[in-house]
Amino acid sequence: MSARLATVSGAEYAGILGVGSYRPTRLVPNAELVDAIDSSDEWIQQRSGIRTRRWAGDDETVVSMGVAAAQRALEHAGVDAAQVDCVLVATISHLMQTPAAAPLIAHQLGTEQAAAFDVSAACAGFCYGMALASDMVRAGSARHVLVIGSEKLIDITDLTDRSTAFIFADGAGAVLVGPTDTPGIGPVVWGSDGEQDELITQRENWKSVIADPDPQMPHLVMQGNAVFRWAAFTMAKVASQALEQAGLTVDDLDAFVPHQANMRITDAMARAMKLPDRVTIARDIAEQGNTSAASIPLALDRLVAEGQVSSGDTALLVAFGAGLAYAAQVVTVP
Ligand code: UT7
């Protein structure tokens, strides 16, 4: 017998209802880390655009920072935690294999046992999460979804490694996705290239670390220049495809909020897409460093807080990183 199952359907459109972020207390200028990597403030600023970054202290964890960012996103949206049906956390630095960070964050926020899970797509994780949240709201599996990017990369960064020590940093950003009257999240353009896994990877897996008589944290290693070339050239095309799929052109854009990987990558993408000068470009990296999955909501929150974008503006997001996972979509600013 083949029984016919009932289905649900959700809102016609989904969008971002609120955004929030958490920046760790400790501000670290380039001068503080250059000796360990035989570098200079000038080199780091020239090659990456980074002037300072923030490193989380012992009391600032992926979970606590995620909670703080999510609370601010809920406040901005004017929605109570009890109305959240799903919490989705993009992270690569929650150093517990299980349980995931999301259920811990959901509990601390005071949700009514919201569905909760982590997404592991490195620096692309936040945009992956946005795509899932948008589809959930429209399909009816959730009405309000918190998408959180939270990273404490300092724990998996080797501060004597010249190619990563000055780049990676800590923080959290979050958005609340829910039903809207008009489309607020455009179609996602996403993918991955696992063949190039070696370009950004952890040195070892946990099993081989434990087997080592002198175990070391499996730090992130990066072939920076190869990642740079891939990101600067390929990601502009992905971002342009997301614009096209949303039925827009660069002339419709108010803001460009790329993953904050390197200021020169951002500039190269903007040039390749021929973004008009009036488009606001997120440059949070200068003060915040590269916070992987947290970088886009952190950057978006700064633009909102500083009044550089207004509610209803149109912003293009593009994220890329390890796994060579990438994702882009156009969103309406809350
Ligand atoms: O978030 C995930 C995605 N990640 C990214 O998108 C990061 C992408 N990559 C980058 O941002 C850049 O590749 C870096 C900022 C990491 C490095 O900049 P680069 O322009 O690609 O430098 P490079 O690795 O090609 O090295 C250029 C030179 C070399 O010296 P020579 O051979 O030209 O004499 C390096 O030895 O700079 C030297 N160098 C440094 N000098 C001072 C490399 N690292 C450093 C350093 N300080 N930290």
Short mmCIF file of N, CA and C in Angstrom, two decimals, residues 51-113:
data_model
loop_
_atom_site.label_atom_id
_atom_site.label_comp_id
_atom_site.label_asym_id
_atom_site.label_seq_id
_atom_site.Cartn_x
_atom_site.Cartn_y
_atom_site.Cartn_z
N ARG A 51 44.97 46.02 10.03
CA ARG A 51 45.70 46.88 10.97
C ARG A 51 45.66 46.29 12.39
N THR A 52 44.47 45.80 12.74
CA THR A 52 44.28 45.17 14.05
C THR A 52 43.36 43.98 13.86
N ARG A 53 43.30 43.12 14.85
CA ARG A 53 42.31 42.05 14.87
C ARG A 53 41.92 41.85 16.33
N ARG A 54 40.91 41.01 16.57
CA ARG A 54 40.53 40.73 17.96
C ARG A 54 40.72 39.25 18.25
N TRP A 55 41.30 38.97 19.39
CA TRP A 55 41.49 37.59 19.84
C TRP A 55 40.64 37.37 21.08
N ALA A 56 39.93 36.26 21.08
CA ALA A 56 39.06 35.94 22.21
C ALA A 56 39.88 35.49 23.42
N GLY A 57 39.42 35.86 24.60
CA GLY A 57 40.05 35.40 25.84
C GLY A 57 39.45 34.07 26.27
N ASP A 58 39.93 33.57 27.42
CA ASP A 58 39.47 32.26 27.90
C ASP A 58 37.96 32.21 28.11
N ASP A 59 37.39 33.35 28.52
CA ASP A 59 35.94 33.36 28.80
C ASP A 59 35.11 33.68 27.56
N GLU A 60 35.76 33.82 26.42
CA GLU A 60 35.03 34.11 25.18
C GLU A 60 35.15 32.90 24.26
N THR A 61 34.06 32.13 24.15
CA THR A 61 34.09 30.88 23.39
C THR A 61 33.20 31.00 22.15
N VAL A 62 33.29 29.99 21.29
CA VAL A 62 32.41 29.95 20.11
C VAL A 62 30.96 30.04 20.57
N VAL A 63 30.65 29.36 21.68
CA VAL A 63 29.26 29.36 22.18
C VAL A 63 28.90 30.73 22.78
N SER A 64 29.75 31.26 23.68
CA SER A 64 29.37 32.53 24.34
C SER A 64 29.31 33.68 23.34
N MET A 65 30.24 33.71 22.39
CA MET A 65 30.22 34.78 21.39
C MET A 65 28.99 34.63 20.47
N GLY A 66 28.66 33.37 20.15
CA GLY A 66 27.49 33.11 19.31
C GLY A 66 26.20 33.55 20.00
N VAL A 67 26.12 33.29 21.29
CA VAL A 67 24.93 33.70 22.07
C VAL A 67 24.79 35.22 22.03
N ALA A 68 25.91 35.92 22.30
CA ALA A 68 25.86 37.39 22.35
C ALA A 68 25.45 37.98 21.00
N ALA A 69 26.02 37.46 19.92
CA ALA A 69 25.68 37.98 18.58
C ALA A 69 24.21 37.70 18.26
N ALA A 70 23.75 36.49 18.60
CA ALA A 70 22.36 36.10 18.29
C ALA A 70 21.37 36.94 19.09
N GLN A 71 21.71 37.22 20.37
CA GLN A 71 20.81 38.06 21.18
C GLN A 71 20.62 39.43 20.52
N ARG A 72 21.73 39.97 20.01
CA ARG A 72 21.64 41.30 19.36
C ARG A 72 20.83 41.23 18.06
N ALA A 73 20.98 40.13 17.32
CA ALA A 73 20.19 39.98 16.08
C ALA A 73 18.70 39.88 16.41
N LEU A 74 18.37 39.16 17.48
CA LEU A 74 16.96 39.03 17.89
C LEU A 74 16.40 40.38 18.32
N GLU A 75 17.22 41.13 19.10
CA GLU A 75 16.79 42.47 19.53
C GLU A 75 16.54 43.37 18.33
N HIS A 76 17.47 43.32 17.38
CA HIS A 76 17.34 44.15 16.17
C HIS A 76 16.07 43.79 15.41
N ALA A 77 15.73 42.49 15.41
CA ALA A 77 14.53 42.04 14.68
C ALA A 77 13.26 42.26 15.49
N GLY A 78 13.41 42.45 16.82
CA GLY A 78 12.23 42.56 17.68
C GLY A 78 11.50 41.24 17.80
N VAL A 79 12.25 40.16 17.77
CA VAL A 79 11.65 38.81 17.87
C VAL A 79 12.20 38.14 19.12
N ASP A 80 11.32 37.43 19.84
CA ASP A 80 11.73 36.76 21.07
C ASP A 80 12.39 35.41 20.75
N ALA A 81 13.33 35.00 21.60
CA ALA A 81 14.02 33.71 21.38
C ALA A 81 13.04 32.54 21.30
N ALA A 82 11.92 32.66 22.02
CA ALA A 82 10.94 31.56 22.03
C ALA A 82 10.32 31.35 20.64
N GLN A 83 10.44 32.35 19.77
CA GLN A 83 9.86 32.21 18.42
C GLN A 83 10.85 31.62 17.40
N VAL A 84 12.05 31.29 17.87
CA VAL A 84 13.06 30.72 16.95
C VAL A 84 12.86 29.21 16.85
N ASP A 85 12.70 28.72 15.62
CA ASP A 85 12.48 27.28 15.42
C ASP A 85 13.76 26.53 15.11
N CYS A 86 14.78 27.25 14.64
CA CYS A 86 16.00 26.56 14.25
C CYS A 86 17.21 27.47 14.47
N VAL A 87 18.27 26.89 15.02
CA VAL A 87 19.52 27.63 15.21
C VAL A 87 20.60 26.89 14.42
N LEU A 88 21.25 27.64 13.57
CA LEU A 88 22.22 27.05 12.67
C LEU A 88 23.54 27.79 12.87
N VAL A 89 24.59 27.09 13.24
CA VAL A 89 25.86 27.74 13.55
C VAL A 89 26.93 27.30 12.53
N ALA A 90 27.48 28.28 11.83
CA ALA A 90 28.59 28.01 10.91
C ALA A 90 29.88 28.23 11.69
N THR A 91 30.70 27.20 11.80
CA THR A 91 31.96 27.32 12.54
C THR A 91 32.92 26.19 12.15
N ILE A 92 34.21 26.48 12.30
CA ILE A 92 35.21 25.41 12.19
C ILE A 92 36.05 25.35 13.47
N SER A 93 35.68 26.15 14.47
CA SER A 93 36.56 26.23 15.64
C SER A 93 35.86 25.91 16.96
N HIS A 94 34.73 25.22 16.89
CA HIS A 94 34.10 24.68 18.11
C HIS A 94 34.80 23.34 18.35
N LEU A 95 35.71 23.30 19.30
CA LEU A 95 36.63 22.15 19.37
C LEU A 95 36.05 20.95 20.11
N MET A 96 34.76 20.74 19.96
CA MET A 96 34.11 19.52 20.45
C MET A 96 33.50 18.85 19.23
N GLN A 97 33.86 17.57 19.04
CA GLN A 97 33.27 16.86 17.90
C GLN A 97 31.74 16.80 18.06
N THR A 98 31.32 16.58 19.29
CA THR A 98 29.88 16.54 19.56
C THR A 98 29.64 16.80 21.05
N PRO A 99 28.57 17.42 21.52
CA PRO A 99 27.53 17.98 20.67
C PRO A 99 28.00 19.24 19.94
N ALA A 100 27.25 19.61 18.93
CA ALA A 100 27.55 20.80 18.15
C ALA A 100 27.36 22.05 19.02
N ALA A 101 27.85 23.19 18.54
CA ALA A 101 27.68 24.46 19.28
C ALA A 101 26.21 24.90 19.25
N ALA A 102 25.51 24.61 18.17
CA ALA A 102 24.15 25.16 17.98
C ALA A 102 23.17 24.81 19.10
N PRO A 103 23.06 23.52 19.54
CA PRO A 103 22.10 23.25 20.61
C PRO A 103 22.46 23.95 21.92
N LEU A 104 23.76 24.14 22.18
CA LEU A 104 24.17 24.83 23.40
C LEU A 104 23.75 26.30 23.31
N ILE A 105 23.95 26.89 22.15
CA ILE A 105 23.56 28.29 21.94
C ILE A 105 22.04 28.44 22.01
N ALA A 106 21.33 27.52 21.37
CA ALA A 106 19.85 27.56 21.38
C ALA A 106 19.34 27.53 22.81
N HIS A 107 19.93 26.67 23.64
CA HIS A 107 19.50 26.54 25.03
C HIS A 107 19.78 27.83 25.80
N GLN A 108 20.99 28.37 25.63
CA GLN A 108 21.35 29.59 26.39
C GLN A 108 20.53 30.80 25.95
N LEU A 109 20.08 30.78 24.71
CA LEU A 109 19.25 31.89 24.23
C LEU A 109 17.84 31.82 24.82
N GLY A 110 17.43 30.60 25.21
CA GLY A 110 16.09 30.42 25.73
C GLY A 110 15.07 30.10 24.64
N THR A 111 15.52 29.41 23.60
CA THR A 111 14.54 28.96 22.59
C THR A 111 13.75 27.80 23.19
N GLU A 112 12.60 27.52 22.55
CA GLU A 112 11.79 26.40 23.04
C GLU A 112 12.25 25.14 22.32
N GLN A 113 13.44 24.68 22.69
CA GLN A 113 14.00 23.46 22.10
C GLN A 113 14.02 23.52 20.57
#
